[in-house]
mmCIF file as gemmi writes it, N, C-alpha and C atoms, coordinates in Angstrom:
data_model
loop_
_atom_site.group_PDB
_atom_site.id
_atom_site.type_symbol
_atom_site.label_atom_id
_atom_site.label_alt_id
_atom_site.label_comp_id
_atom_site.label_asym_id
_atom_site.label_entity_id
_atom_site.label_seq_id
_atom_site.pdbx_PDB_ins_code
_atom_site.Cartn_x
_atom_site.Cartn_y
_atom_site.Cartn_z
_atom_site.occupancy
_atom_site.B_iso_or_equiv
_atom_site.pdbx_formal_charge
_atom_site.auth_seq_id
_atom_site.auth_asym_id
_atom_site.pdbx_PDB_model_num
ATOM 1 N N . UNK Axp A 1 ? 2.921 2.177 -3.687 1 0 ? 1 A 1
ATOM 2 C CA . UNK Axp A 1 ? 3.847 3.29 -3.802 1 0 ? 1 A 1
ATOM 3 C C . UNK Axp A 1 ? 3.501 4.353 -2.755 1 0 ? 1 A 1
ATOM 4 N N . UNK Axp A 2 ? 2.205 4.587 -2.567 1 0 ? 2 A 1
ATOM 5 C CA . UNK Axp A 2 ? 1.79 5.581 -1.58 1 0 ? 2 A 1
ATOM 6 C C . UNK Axp A 2 ? 2.191 5.152 -0.176 1 0 ? 2 A 1
ATOM 7 N N . UNK Axp A 3 ? 2.005 3.883 0.118 1 0 ? 3 A 1
ATOM 8 C CA . UNK Axp A 3 ? 2.396 3.362 1.427 1 0 ? 3 A 1
ATOM 9 C C . UNK Axp A 3 ? 3.885 3.476 1.655 1 0 ? 3 A 1
ATOM 10 N N . UNK Axp A 4 ? 4.655 3.214 0.622 1 0 ? 4 A 1
ATOM 11 C CA . UNK Axp A 4 ? 6.107 3.321 0.734 1 0 ? 4 A 1
ATOM 12 C C . UNK Axp A 4 ? 6.521 4.773 0.952 1 0 ? 4 A 1
ATOM 13 N N . UNK Axp A 5 ? 5.849 5.687 0.278 1 0 ? 5 A 1
ATOM 14 C CA . UNK Axp A 5 ? 6.135 7.108 0.461 1 0 ? 5 A 1
ATOM 15 C C . UNK Axp A 5 ? 5.8 7.548 1.886 1 0 ? 5 A 1
ATOM 16 N N . UNK Axp A 6 ? 4.683 7.071 2.406 1 0 ? 6 A 1
ATOM 17 C CA . UNK Axp A 6 ? 4.304 7.393 3.787 1 0 ? 6 A 1
ATOM 18 C C . UNK Axp A 6 ? 5.317 6.81 4.764 1 0 ? 6 A 1
ATOM 19 N N . UNK Axp A 7 ? 5.838 5.622 4.452 1 0 ? 7 A 1
ATOM 20 C CA . UNK Axp A 7 ? 6.852 4.988 5.301 1 0 ? 7 A 1
ATOM 21 C C . UNK Axp A 7 ? 8.079 5.883 5.419 1 0 ? 7 A 1
ATOM 22 N N . UNK Axp A 8 ? 8.539 6.41 4.295 1 0 ? 8 A 1
ATOM 23 C CA . UNK Axp A 8 ? 9.72 7.276 4.324 1 0 ? 8 A 1
ATOM 24 C C . UNK Axp A 8 ? 9.443 8.582 5.062 1 0 ? 8 A 1
ATOM 25 N N . UNK Axp A 9 ? 8.254 9.128 4.888 1 0 ? 9 A 1
ATOM 26 C CA . UNK Axp A 9 ? 7.916 10.382 5.547 1 0 ? 9 A 1
ATOM 27 C C . UNK Axp A 9 ? 7.897 10.228 7.061 1 0 ? 9 A 1
ATOM 28 N N . UNK Axp A 10 ? 7.405 9.09 7.552 1 0 ? 10 A 1
ATOM 29 C CA . UNK Axp A 10 ? 7.35 8.848 8.99 1 0 ? 10 A 1
ATOM 30 C C . UNK Axp A 10 ? 8.746 8.668 9.571 1 0 ? 10 A 1
ATOM 31 N N . UNK Axp A 11 ? 9.702 8.296 8.761 1 0 ? 11 A 1
ATOM 32 C CA . UNK Axp A 11 ? 11.052 8.028 9.236 1 0 ? 11 A 1
ATOM 33 C C . UNK Axp A 11 ? 11.952 9.259 9.184 1 0 ? 11 A 1
ATOM 34 N N . UNK Axp A 12 ? 11.393 10.433 8.901 1 0 ? 12 A 1
ATOM 35 C CA . UNK Axp A 12 ? 12.217 11.639 8.79 1 0 ? 12 A 1
ATOM 36 C C . UNK Axp A 12 ? 12.889 12.009 10.103 1 0 ? 12 A 1
ATOM 37 N N . UNK Axp A 13 ? 12.339 11.547 11.216 1 0 ? 13 A 1
ATOM 38 C CA . UNK Axp A 13 ? 12.933 11.882 12.51 1 0 ? 13 A 1
ATOM 39 C C . UNK Axp A 13 ? 14.14 11.002 12.834 1 0 ? 13 A 1
ATOM 40 N N . UNK Axp A 14 ? 14.388 9.992 12.024 1 0 ? 14 A 1
ATOM 41 C CA . UNK Axp A 14 ? 15.539 9.123 12.242 1 0 ? 14 A 1
ATOM 42 C C . UNK Axp A 14 ? 16.82 9.875 11.918 1 0 ? 14 A 1
ATOM 43 N N . UNK Axp A 15 ? 17.961 9.34 12.381 1 0 ? 15 A 1
ATOM 44 C CA . UNK Axp A 15 ? 19.243 9.945 11.989 1 0 ? 15 A 1
ATOM 45 C C . UNK Axp A 15 ? 19.401 9.949 10.466 1 0 ? 15 A 1
ATOM 46 N N . UNK Axp A 16 ? 20.219 10.845 9.964 1 0 ? 16 A 1
ATOM 47 C CA . UNK Axp A 16 ? 20.369 11.039 8.523 1 0 ? 16 A 1
ATOM 48 C C . UNK Axp A 16 ? 20.783 9.772 7.791 1 0 ? 16 A 1
ATOM 49 N N . UNK Axp A 17 ? 21.707 8.994 8.334 1 0 ? 17 A 1
ATOM 50 C CA . UNK Axp A 17 ? 22.179 7.797 7.63 1 0 ? 17 A 1
ATOM 51 C C . UNK Axp A 17 ? 21.047 6.797 7.447 1 0 ? 17 A 1
ATOM 52 N N . UNK Axp A 18 ? 20.158 6.691 8.438 1 0 ? 18 A 1
ATOM 53 C CA . UNK Axp A 18 ? 19.033 5.763 8.329 1 0 ? 18 A 1
ATOM 54 C C . UNK Axp A 18 ? 18.049 6.235 7.276 1 0 ? 18 A 1
ATOM 55 N N . UNK Axp A 19 ? 17.76 7.522 7.273 1 0 ? 19 A 1
ATOM 56 C CA . UNK Axp A 19 ? 16.798 8.056 6.32 1 0 ? 19 A 1
ATOM 57 C C . UNK Axp A 19 ? 17.317 7.929 4.9 1 0 ? 19 A 1
ATOM 58 N N . UNK Axp A 20 ? 18.581 8.207 4.698 1 0 ? 20 A 1
ATOM 59 C CA . UNK Axp A 20 ? 19.091 8.208 3.334 1 0 ? 20 A 1
ATOM 60 C C . UNK Axp A 20 ? 19.412 6.815 2.82 1 0 ? 20 A 1
ATOM 61 N N . UNK Axp A 21 ? 19.96 5.956 3.639 1 0 ? 21 A 1
ATOM 62 C CA . UNK Axp A 21 ? 20.377 4.652 3.134 1 0 ? 21 A 1
ATOM 63 C C . UNK Axp A 21 ? 19.428 3.532 3.55 1 0 ? 21 A 1
ATOM 64 N N . UNK Axp A 22 ? 19.238 3.34 4.838 1 0 ? 22 A 1
ATOM 65 C CA . UNK Axp A 22 ? 18.45 2.214 5.332 1 0 ? 22 A 1
ATOM 66 C C . UNK Axp A 22 ? 17.001 2.286 4.865 1 0 ? 22 A 1
ATOM 67 N N . UNK Axp A 23 ? 16.367 3.422 5.051 1 0 ? 23 A 1
ATOM 68 C CA . UNK Axp A 23 ? 14.958 3.554 4.687 1 0 ? 23 A 1
ATOM 69 C C . UNK Axp A 23 ? 14.75 3.393 3.189 1 0 ? 23 A 1
ATOM 70 N N . UNK Axp A 24 ? 15.655 3.952 2.414 1 0 ? 24 A 1
ATOM 71 C CA . UNK Axp A 24 ? 15.516 3.825 0.963 1 0 ? 24 A 1
ATOM 72 C C . UNK Axp A 24 ? 15.791 2.402 0.507 1 0 ? 24 A 1
ATOM 73 N N . UNK Axp A 25 ? 16.693 1.702 1.183 1 0 ? 25 A 1
ATOM 74 C CA . UNK Axp A 25 ? 16.949 0.297 0.861 1 0 ? 25 A 1
ATOM 75 C C . UNK Axp A 25 ? 15.731 -0.557 1.185 1 0 ? 25 A 1
ATOM 76 N N . UNK Axp A 26 ? 15.112 -0.29 2.325 1 0 ? 26 A 1
ATOM 77 C CA . UNK Axp A 26 ? 13.89 -1.006 2.695 1 0 ? 26 A 1
ATOM 78 C C . UNK Axp A 26 ? 12.8 -0.722 1.675 1 0 ? 26 A 1
ATOM 79 N N . UNK Axp A 27 ? 12.672 0.524 1.272 1 0 ? 27 A 1
ATOM 80 C CA . UNK Axp A 27 ? 11.67 0.913 0.284 1 0 ? 27 A 1
ATOM 81 C C . UNK Axp A 27 ? 11.873 0.174 -1.034 1 0 ? 27 A 1
ATOM 82 N N . UNK Axp A 28 ? 13.089 0.123 -1.514 1 0 ? 28 A 1
ATOM 83 C CA . UNK Axp A 28 ? 13.383 -0.584 -2.764 1 0 ? 28 A 1
ATOM 84 C C . UNK Axp A 28 ? 13.091 -2.074 -2.609 1 0 ? 28 A 1
ATOM 85 N N . UNK Axp A 29 ? 13.451 -2.647 -1.472 1 0 ? 29 A 1
ATOM 86 C CA . UNK Axp A 29 ? 13.166 -4.059 -1.217 1 0 ? 29 A 1
ATOM 87 C C . UNK Axp A 29 ? 11.677 -4.351 -1.211 1 0 ? 29 A 1
ATOM 88 N N . UNK Axp A 30 ? 10.9 -3.48 -0.584 1 0 ? 30 A 1
ATOM 89 C CA . UNK Axp A 30 ? 9.448 -3.655 -0.547 1 0 ? 30 A 1
ATOM 90 C C . UNK Axp A 30 ? 8.869 -3.574 -1.948 1 0 ? 30 A 1
ATOM 91 N N . UNK Axp A 31 ? 9.313 -2.611 -2.727 1 0 ? 31 A 1
ATOM 92 C CA . UNK Axp A 31 ? 8.801 -2.453 -4.092 1 0 ? 31 A 1
ATOM 93 C C . UNK Axp A 31 ? 9.142 -3.675 -4.941 1 0 ? 31 A 1
ATOM 94 N N . UNK Axp A 32 ? 10.349 -4.2 -4.807 1 0 ? 32 A 1
ATOM 95 C CA . UNK Axp A 32 ? 10.747 -5.388 -5.571 1 0 ? 32 A 1
ATOM 96 C C . UNK Axp A 32 ? 9.911 -6.594 -5.163 1 0 ? 32 A 1
ATOM 97 N N . UNK Axp A 33 ? 9.729 -6.795 -3.861 1 0 ? 33 A 1
ATOM 98 C CA . UNK Axp A 33 ? 8.923 -7.933 -3.384 1 0 ? 33 A 1
ATOM 99 C C . UNK Axp A 33 ? 7.477 -7.828 -3.853 1 0 ? 33 A 1
ATOM 100 N N . UNK Axp A 34 ? 6.886 -6.645 -3.729 1 0 ? 34 A 1
ATOM 101 C CA . UNK Axp A 34 ? 5.507 -6.473 -4.171 1 0 ? 34 A 1
ATOM 102 C C . UNK Axp A 34 ? 5.373 -6.656 -5.677 1 0 ? 34 A 1
ATOM 103 N N . UNK Axp A 35 ? 6.351 -6.201 -6.429 1 0 ? 35 A 1
ATOM 104 C CA . UNK Axp A 35 ? 6.316 -6.392 -7.88 1 0 ? 35 A 1
ATOM 105 C C . UNK Axp A 35 ? 6.347 -7.873 -8.228 1 0 ? 35 A 1
ATOM 106 N N . UNK Axp A 36 ? 7.169 -8.635 -7.518 1 0 ? 36 A 1
ATOM 107 C CA . UNK Axp A 36 ? 7.242 -10.079 -7.763 1 0 ? 36 A 1
ATOM 108 C C . UNK Axp A 36 ? 5.928 -10.764 -7.407 1 0 ? 36 A 1
ATOM 109 N N . UNK Axp A 37 ? 5.329 -10.386 -6.294 1 0 ? 37 A 1
ATOM 110 C CA . UNK Axp A 37 ? 4.048 -10.982 -5.888 1 0 ? 37 A 1
ATOM 111 C C . UNK Axp A 37 ? 2.956 -10.633 -6.893 1 0 ? 37 A 1
ATOM 112 N N . UNK Axp A 38 ? 2.919 -9.389 -7.343 1 0 ? 38 A 1
ATOM 113 C CA . UNK Axp A 38 ? 1.91 -8.987 -8.321 1 0 ? 38 A 1
ATOM 114 C C . UNK Axp A 38 ? 2.115 -9.689 -9.658 1 0 ? 38 A 1
ATOM 115 N N . UNK Axp A 39 ? 3.36 -9.836 -10.075 1 0 ? 39 A 1
ATOM 116 C CA . UNK Axp A 39 ? 3.624 -10.558 -11.322 1 0 ? 39 A 1
ATOM 117 C C . UNK Axp A 39 ? 3.142 -11.997 -11.204 1 0 ? 39 A 1
ATOM 118 N N . UNK Axp A 40 ? 3.439 -12.635 -10.077 1 0 ? 40 A 1
ATOM 119 C CA . UNK Axp A 40 ? 3.009 -14.014 -9.86 1 0 ? 40 A 1
ATOM 120 C C . UNK Axp A 40 ? 1.488 -14.117 -9.858 1 0 ? 40 A 1
ATOM 121 N N . UNK Axp A 41 ? 0.818 -13.163 -9.229 1 0 ? 41 A 1
ATOM 122 C CA . UNK Axp A 41 ? -0.648 -13.168 -9.208 1 0 ? 41 A 1
ATOM 123 C C . UNK Axp A 41 ? -1.213 -13.017 -10.616 1 0 ? 41 A 1
ATOM 124 N N . UNK Axp A 42 ? -0.622 -12.159 -11.422 1 0 ? 42 A 1
ATOM 125 C CA . UNK Axp A 42 ? -1.086 -11.993 -12.803 1 0 ? 42 A 1
ATOM 126 C C . UNK Axp A 42 ? -0.796 -13.24 -13.633 1 0 ? 42 A 1
ATOM 127 N N . UNK Axp A 43 ? 0.35 -13.83 -13.406 1 0 ? 43 A 1
ATOM 128 C CA . UNK Axp A 43 ? 0.732 -15.03 -14.144 1 0 ? 43 A 1
ATOM 129 C C . UNK Axp A 43 ? -0.214 -16.192 -13.832 1 0 ? 43 A 1
ATOM 130 N N . UNK Axp A 44 ? -0.624 -16.294 -12.576 1 0 ? 44 A 1
ATOM 131 C CA . UNK Axp A 44 ? -1.491 -17.394 -12.141 1 0 ? 44 A 1
ATOM 132 C C . UNK Axp A 44 ? -2.959 -16.982 -12.02 1 0 ? 44 A 1
ATOM 133 N N . UNK Axp A 45 ? -3.349 -15.879 -12.64 1 0 ? 45 A 1
ATOM 134 C CA . UNK Axp A 45 ? -4.7 -15.336 -12.478 1 0 ? 45 A 1
ATOM 135 C C . UNK Axp A 45 ? -5.79 -16.33 -12.865 1 0 ? 45 A 1
ATOM 136 N N . UNK Axp A 46 ? -5.587 -17.05 -13.95 1 0 ? 46 A 1
ATOM 137 C CA . UNK Axp A 46 ? -6.602 -18.01 -14.395 1 0 ? 46 A 1
ATOM 138 C C . UNK Axp A 46 ? -6.806 -19.113 -13.36 1 0 ? 46 A 1
ATOM 139 N N . UNK Axp A 47 ? -5.712 -19.636 -12.847 1 0 ? 47 A 1
ATOM 140 C CA . UNK Axp A 47 ? -5.797 -20.693 -11.832 1 0 ? 47 A 1
ATOM 141 C C . UNK Axp A 47 ? -6.438 -20.173 -10.555 1 0 ? 47 A 1
ATOM 142 N N . UNK Axp A 48 ? -6.047 -18.979 -10.154 1 0 ? 48 A 1
ATOM 143 C CA . UNK Axp A 48 ? -6.613 -18.384 -8.941 1 0 ? 48 A 1
ATOM 144 C C . UNK Axp A 48 ? -8.117 -18.184 -9.105 1 0 ? 48 A 1
ATOM 145 N N . UNK Axp A 49 ? -8.541 -17.734 -10.281 1 0 ? 49 A 1
ATOM 146 C CA . UNK Axp A 49 ? -9.969 -17.527 -10.54 1 0 ? 49 A 1
ATOM 147 C C . UNK Axp A 49 ? -10.736 -18.841 -10.459 1 0 ? 49 A 1
ATOM 148 N N . UNK Axp A 50 ? -10.147 -19.909 -10.979 1 0 ? 50 A 1
ATOM 149 C CA . UNK Axp A 50 ? -10.816 -21.224 -10.898 1 0 ? 50 A 1
ATOM 150 C C . UNK Axp A 50 ? -10.93 -21.687 -9.46 1 0 ? 50 A 1
ATOM 151 N N . UNK Axp A 51 ? -9.872 -21.475 -8.675 1 0 ? 51 A 1
ATOM 152 C CA . UNK Axp A 51 ? -9.877 -21.907 -7.273 1 0 ? 51 A 1
ATOM 153 C C . UNK Axp A 51 ? -10.901 -21.106 -6.464 1 0 ? 51 A 1
ATOM 154 N N . UNK Axp A 52 ? -10.945 -19.798 -6.671 1 0 ? 52 A 1
ATOM 155 C CA . UNK Axp A 52 ? -11.863 -18.953 -5.911 1 0 ? 52 A 1
ATOM 156 C C . UNK Axp A 52 ? -13.322 -19.188 -6.284 1 0 ? 52 A 1
ATOM 157 N N . UNK Axp A 53 ? -13.555 -19.408 -7.556 1 0 ? 53 A 1
ATOM 158 C CA . UNK Axp A 53 ? -14.932 -19.544 -8.018 1 0 ? 53 A 1
ATOM 159 C C . UNK Axp A 53 ? -15.617 -18.181 -8.054 1 0 ? 53 A 1
ATOM 160 N N . UNK Axp A 54 ? -16.881 -18.198 -8.466 1 0 ? 54 A 1
ATOM 161 C CA . UNK Axp A 54 ? -17.623 -16.941 -8.625 1 0 ? 54 A 1
ATOM 162 C C . UNK Axp A 54 ? -17.842 -16.242 -7.282 1 0 ? 54 A 1
ATOM 163 N N . UNK Axp A 55 ? -18.265 -16.994 -6.283 1 0 ? 55 A 1
ATOM 164 C CA . UNK Axp A 55 ? -18.534 -16.41 -4.966 1 0 ? 55 A 1
ATOM 165 C C . UNK Axp A 55 ? -17.254 -15.883 -4.327 1 0 ? 55 A 1
ATOM 166 N N . UNK Axp A 56 ? -16.179 -16.631 -4.423 1 0 ? 56 A 1
ATOM 167 C CA . UNK Axp A 56 ? -14.903 -16.188 -3.87 1 0 ? 56 A 1
ATOM 168 C C . UNK Axp A 56 ? -14.415 -14.907 -4.517 1 0 ? 56 A 1
ATOM 169 N N . UNK Axp A 57 ? -14.621 -14.783 -5.825 1 0 ? 57 A 1
ATOM 170 C CA . UNK Axp A 57 ? -14.225 -13.566 -6.524 1 0 ? 57 A 1
ATOM 171 C C . UNK Axp A 57 ? -15.047 -12.377 -6.051 1 0 ? 57 A 1
ATOM 172 N N . UNK Axp A 58 ? -16.342 -12.597 -5.823 1 0 ? 58 A 1
ATOM 173 C CA . UNK Axp A 58 ? -17.189 -11.514 -5.324 1 0 ? 58 A 1
ATOM 174 C C . UNK Axp A 58 ? -16.763 -11.075 -3.926 1 0 ? 58 A 1
ATOM 175 N N . UNK Axp A 59 ? -16.46 -12.039 -3.064 1 0 ? 59 A 1
ATOM 176 C CA . UNK Axp A 59 ? -16.014 -11.721 -1.705 1 0 ? 59 A 1
ATOM 177 C C . UNK Axp A 59 ? -14.702 -10.947 -1.756 1 0 ? 59 A 1
ATOM 178 N N . UNK Axp A 60 ? -13.756 -11.413 -2.555 1 0 ? 60 A 1
ATOM 179 C CA . UNK Axp A 60 ? -12.464 -10.74 -2.675 1 0 ? 60 A 1
ATOM 180 C C . UNK Axp A 60 ? -12.625 -9.326 -3.23 1 0 ? 60 A 1
ATOM 181 N N . UNK Axp A 61 ? -13.521 -9.153 -4.19 1 0 ? 61 A 1
ATOM 182 C CA . UNK Axp A 61 ? -13.784 -7.829 -4.751 1 0 ? 61 A 1
ATOM 183 C C . UNK Axp A 61 ? -14.312 -6.883 -3.687 1 0 ? 61 A 1
ATOM 184 N N . UNK Axp A 62 ? -15.21 -7.371 -2.855 1 0 ? 62 A 1
ATOM 185 C CA . UNK Axp A 62 ? -15.773 -6.516 -1.793 1 0 ? 62 A 1
ATOM 186 C C . UNK Axp A 62 ? -14.726 -6.172 -0.732 1 0 ? 62 A 1
ATOM 187 N N . UNK Axp A 63 ? -13.887 -7.127 -0.389 1 0 ? 63 A 1
ATOM 188 C CA . UNK Axp A 63 ? -12.823 -6.858 0.586 1 0 ? 63 A 1
ATOM 189 C C . UNK Axp A 63 ? -11.857 -5.81 0.038 1 0 ? 63 A 1
ATOM 190 N N . UNK Axp A 64 ? -11.475 -5.95 -1.225 1 0 ? 64 A 1
ATOM 191 C CA . UNK Axp A 64 ? -10.569 -4.973 -1.827 1 0 ? 64 A 1
ATOM 192 C C . UNK Axp A 64 ? -11.232 -3.6 -1.907 1 0 ? 64 A 1
ATOM 193 N N . UNK Axp A 65 ? -12.541 -3.57 -2.156 1 0 ? 65 A 1
ATOM 194 C CA . UNK Axp A 65 ? -13.276 -2.308 -2.163 1 0 ? 65 A 1
ATOM 195 C C . UNK Axp A 65 ? -13.239 -1.626 -0.808 1 0 ? 65 A 1
ATOM 196 N N . UNK Axp A 66 ? -13.373 -2.412 0.258 1 0 ? 66 A 1
ATOM 197 C CA . UNK Axp A 66 ? -13.301 -1.85 1.61 1 0 ? 66 A 1
ATOM 198 C C . UNK Axp A 66 ? -11.913 -1.295 1.911 1 0 ? 66 A 1
ATOM 199 N N . UNK Axp A 67 ? -10.887 -2.003 1.459 1 0 ? 67 A 1
ATOM 200 C CA . UNK Axp A 67 ? -9.515 -1.515 1.657 1 0 ? 67 A 1
ATOM 201 C C . UNK Axp A 67 ? -9.309 -0.205 0.897 1 0 ? 67 A 1
ATOM 202 N N . UNK Axp A 68 ? -9.801 -0.143 -0.328 1 0 ? 68 A 1
ATOM 203 C CA . UNK Axp A 68 ? -9.691 1.079 -1.126 1 0 ? 68 A 1
ATOM 204 C C . UNK Axp A 68 ? -10.454 2.228 -0.471 1 0 ? 68 A 1
ATOM 205 N N . UNK Axp A 69 ? -11.631 1.933 0.078 1 0 ? 69 A 1
ATOM 206 C CA . UNK Axp A 69 ? -12.416 2.946 0.779 1 0 ? 69 A 1
ATOM 207 C C . UNK Axp A 69 ? -11.66 3.48 1.992 1 0 ? 69 A 1
ATOM 208 N N . UNK Axp A 70 ? -11.034 2.591 2.75 1 0 ? 70 A 1
ATOM 209 C CA . UNK Axp A 70 ? -10.269 3.013 3.929 1 0 ? 70 A 1
ATOM 210 C C . UNK Axp A 70 ? -9.107 3.919 3.529 1 0 ? 70 A 1
ATOM 211 N N . UNK Axp A 71 ? -8.419 3.573 2.444 1 0 ? 71 A 1
ATOM 212 C CA . UNK Axp A 71 ? -7.317 4.42 1.962 1 0 ? 71 A 1
ATOM 213 C C . UNK Axp A 71 ? -7.826 5.787 1.524 1 0 ? 71 A 1
ATOM 214 N N . UNK Axp A 72 ? -8.955 5.802 0.823 1 0 ? 72 A 1
ATOM 215 C CA . UNK Axp A 72 ? -9.52 7.068 0.36 1 0 ? 72 A 1
ATOM 216 C C . UNK Axp A 72 ? -9.9 7.957 1.536 1 0 ? 72 A 1
ATOM 217 N N . UNK Axp A 73 ? -10.516 7.382 2.557 1 0 ? 73 A 1
ATOM 218 C CA . UNK Axp A 73 ? -10.898 8.16 3.735 1 0 ? 73 A 1
ATOM 219 C C . UNK Axp A 73 ? -9.661 8.708 4.438 1 0 ? 73 A 1
ATOM 220 N N . UNK Axp A 74 ? -8.624 7.887 4.533 1 0 ? 74 A 1
ATOM 221 C CA . UNK Axp A 74 ? -7.386 8.358 5.164 1 0 ? 74 A 1
ATOM 222 C C . UNK Axp A 74 ? -6.788 9.531 4.39 1 0 ? 74 A 1
ATOM 223 N N . UNK Axp A 75 ? -6.756 9.434 3.06 1 0 ? 75 A 1
ATOM 224 C CA . UNK Axp A 75 ? -6.214 10.527 2.251 1 0 ? 75 A 1
ATOM 225 C C . UNK Axp A 75 ? -7.041 11.8 2.432 1 0 ? 75 A 1
ATOM 226 N N . UNK Axp A 76 ? -8.36 11.66 2.489 1 0 ? 76 A 1
ATOM 227 C CA . UNK Axp A 76 ? -9.23 12.823 2.664 1 0 ? 76 A 1
ATOM 228 C C . UNK Axp A 76 ? -8.982 13.473 4.022 1 0 ? 76 A 1
ATOM 229 N N . UNK Axp A 77 ? -8.92 12.664 5.071 1 0 ? 77 A 1
ATOM 230 C CA . UNK Axp A 77 ? -8.694 13.199 6.42 1 0 ? 77 A 1
ATOM 231 C C . UNK Axp A 77 ? -7.339 13.891 6.503 1 0 ? 77 A 1
ATOM 232 N N . UNK Axp A 78 ? -6.309 13.276 5.968 1 0 ? 78 A 1
ATOM 233 C CA . UNK Axp A 78 ? -4.973 13.888 5.991 1 0 ? 78 A 1
ATOM 234 C C . UNK Axp A 78 ? -4.967 15.181 5.179 1 0 ? 78 A 1
ATOM 235 N N . UNK Axp A 79 ? -5.621 15.179 4.033 1 0 ? 79 A 1
ATOM 236 C CA . UNK Axp A 79 ? -5.678 16.384 3.204 1 0 ? 79 A 1
ATOM 237 C C . UNK Axp A 79 ? -6.383 17.534 3.895 1 0 ? 79 A 1
ATOM 238 N N . UNK Axp A 80 ? -7.523 17.247 4.514 1 0 ? 80 A 1
ATOM 239 C CA . UNK Axp A 80 ? -8.254 18.292 5.234 1 0 ? 80 A 1
ATOM 240 C C . UNK Axp A 80 ? -7.44 18.782 6.427 1 0 ? 80 A 1
ATOM 241 N N . UNK Axp A 81 ? -6.82 17.845 7.134 1 0 ? 81 A 1
ATOM 242 C CA . UNK Axp A 81 ? -6.001 18.207 8.294 1 0 ? 81 A 1
ATOM 243 C C . UNK Axp A 81 ? -4.862 19.137 7.888 1 0 ? 81 A 1
ATOM 244 N N . UNK Axp A 82 ? -4.193 18.832 6.798 1 0 ? 82 A 1
ATOM 245 C CA . UNK Axp A 82 ? -3.078 19.666 6.348 1 0 ? 82 A 1
ATOM 246 C C . UNK Axp A 82 ? -3.556 20.987 5.747 1 0 ? 82 A 1
ATOM 247 N N . UNK Axp A 83 ? -4.693 20.965 5.055 1 0 ? 83 A 1
ATOM 248 C CA . UNK Axp A 83 ? -5.193 22.181 4.418 1 0 ? 83 A 1
ATOM 249 C C . UNK Axp A 83 ? -5.606 23.234 5.442 1 0 ? 83 A 1
ATOM 250 N N . UNK Axp A 84 ? -6.183 22.786 6.541 1 0 ? 84 A 1
ATOM 251 C CA . UNK Axp A 84 ? -6.655 23.723 7.556 1 0 ? 84 A 1
ATOM 252 C C . UNK Axp A 84 ? -5.734 23.796 8.77 1 0 ? 84 A 1
ATOM 253 N N . UNK Axp A 85 ? -4.549 23.214 8.654 1 0 ? 85 A 1
ATOM 254 C CA . UNK Axp A 85 ? -3.531 23.234 9.717 1 0 ? 85 A 1
ATOM 255 C C . UNK Axp A 85 ? -4.096 22.743 11.051 1 0 ? 85 A 1
ATOM 256 N N . UNK Axp A 86 ? -4.837 21.658 10.984 1 0 ? 86 A 1
ATOM 257 C CA . UNK Axp A 86 ? -5.396 21.042 12.184 1 0 ? 86 A 1
ATOM 258 C C . UNK Axp A 86 ? -4.413 20.019 12.719 1 0 ? 86 A 1
ATOM 259 N N . UNK Axp A 87 ? -4.484 19.747 13.995 1 0 ? 87 A 1
ATOM 260 C CA . UNK Axp A 87 ? -3.631 18.71 14.575 1 0 ? 87 A 1
ATOM 261 C C . UNK Axp A 87 ? -4.488 17.519 14.941 1 0 ? 87 A 1
ATOM 262 N N . UNK Axp A 88 ? -3.879 16.359 14.884 1 0 ? 88 A 1
ATOM 263 C CA . UNK Axp A 88 ? -4.609 15.138 15.242 1 0 ? 88 A 1
ATOM 264 C C . UNK Axp A 88 ? -4.422 14.857 16.693 1 0 ? 88 A 1
């Protein structure tokens, strides 16, 4: 959801019709696709866990942790930048 919100914010410089219709349509499409993928992952979670095994689950957990860390750092940098009116 945060990524989709950032997508719309970056598109504010587009013409009005694109921002109001096209960008929002893309956003809804992305949310629907991601919801379907997440539902499928939850539905097949037991099978996926068997395929990955213990080591695979640990590796995947660490990779997801790194992705979460990167997002957190980005949010912190953007927050500090906006709070102190700094430019990148």
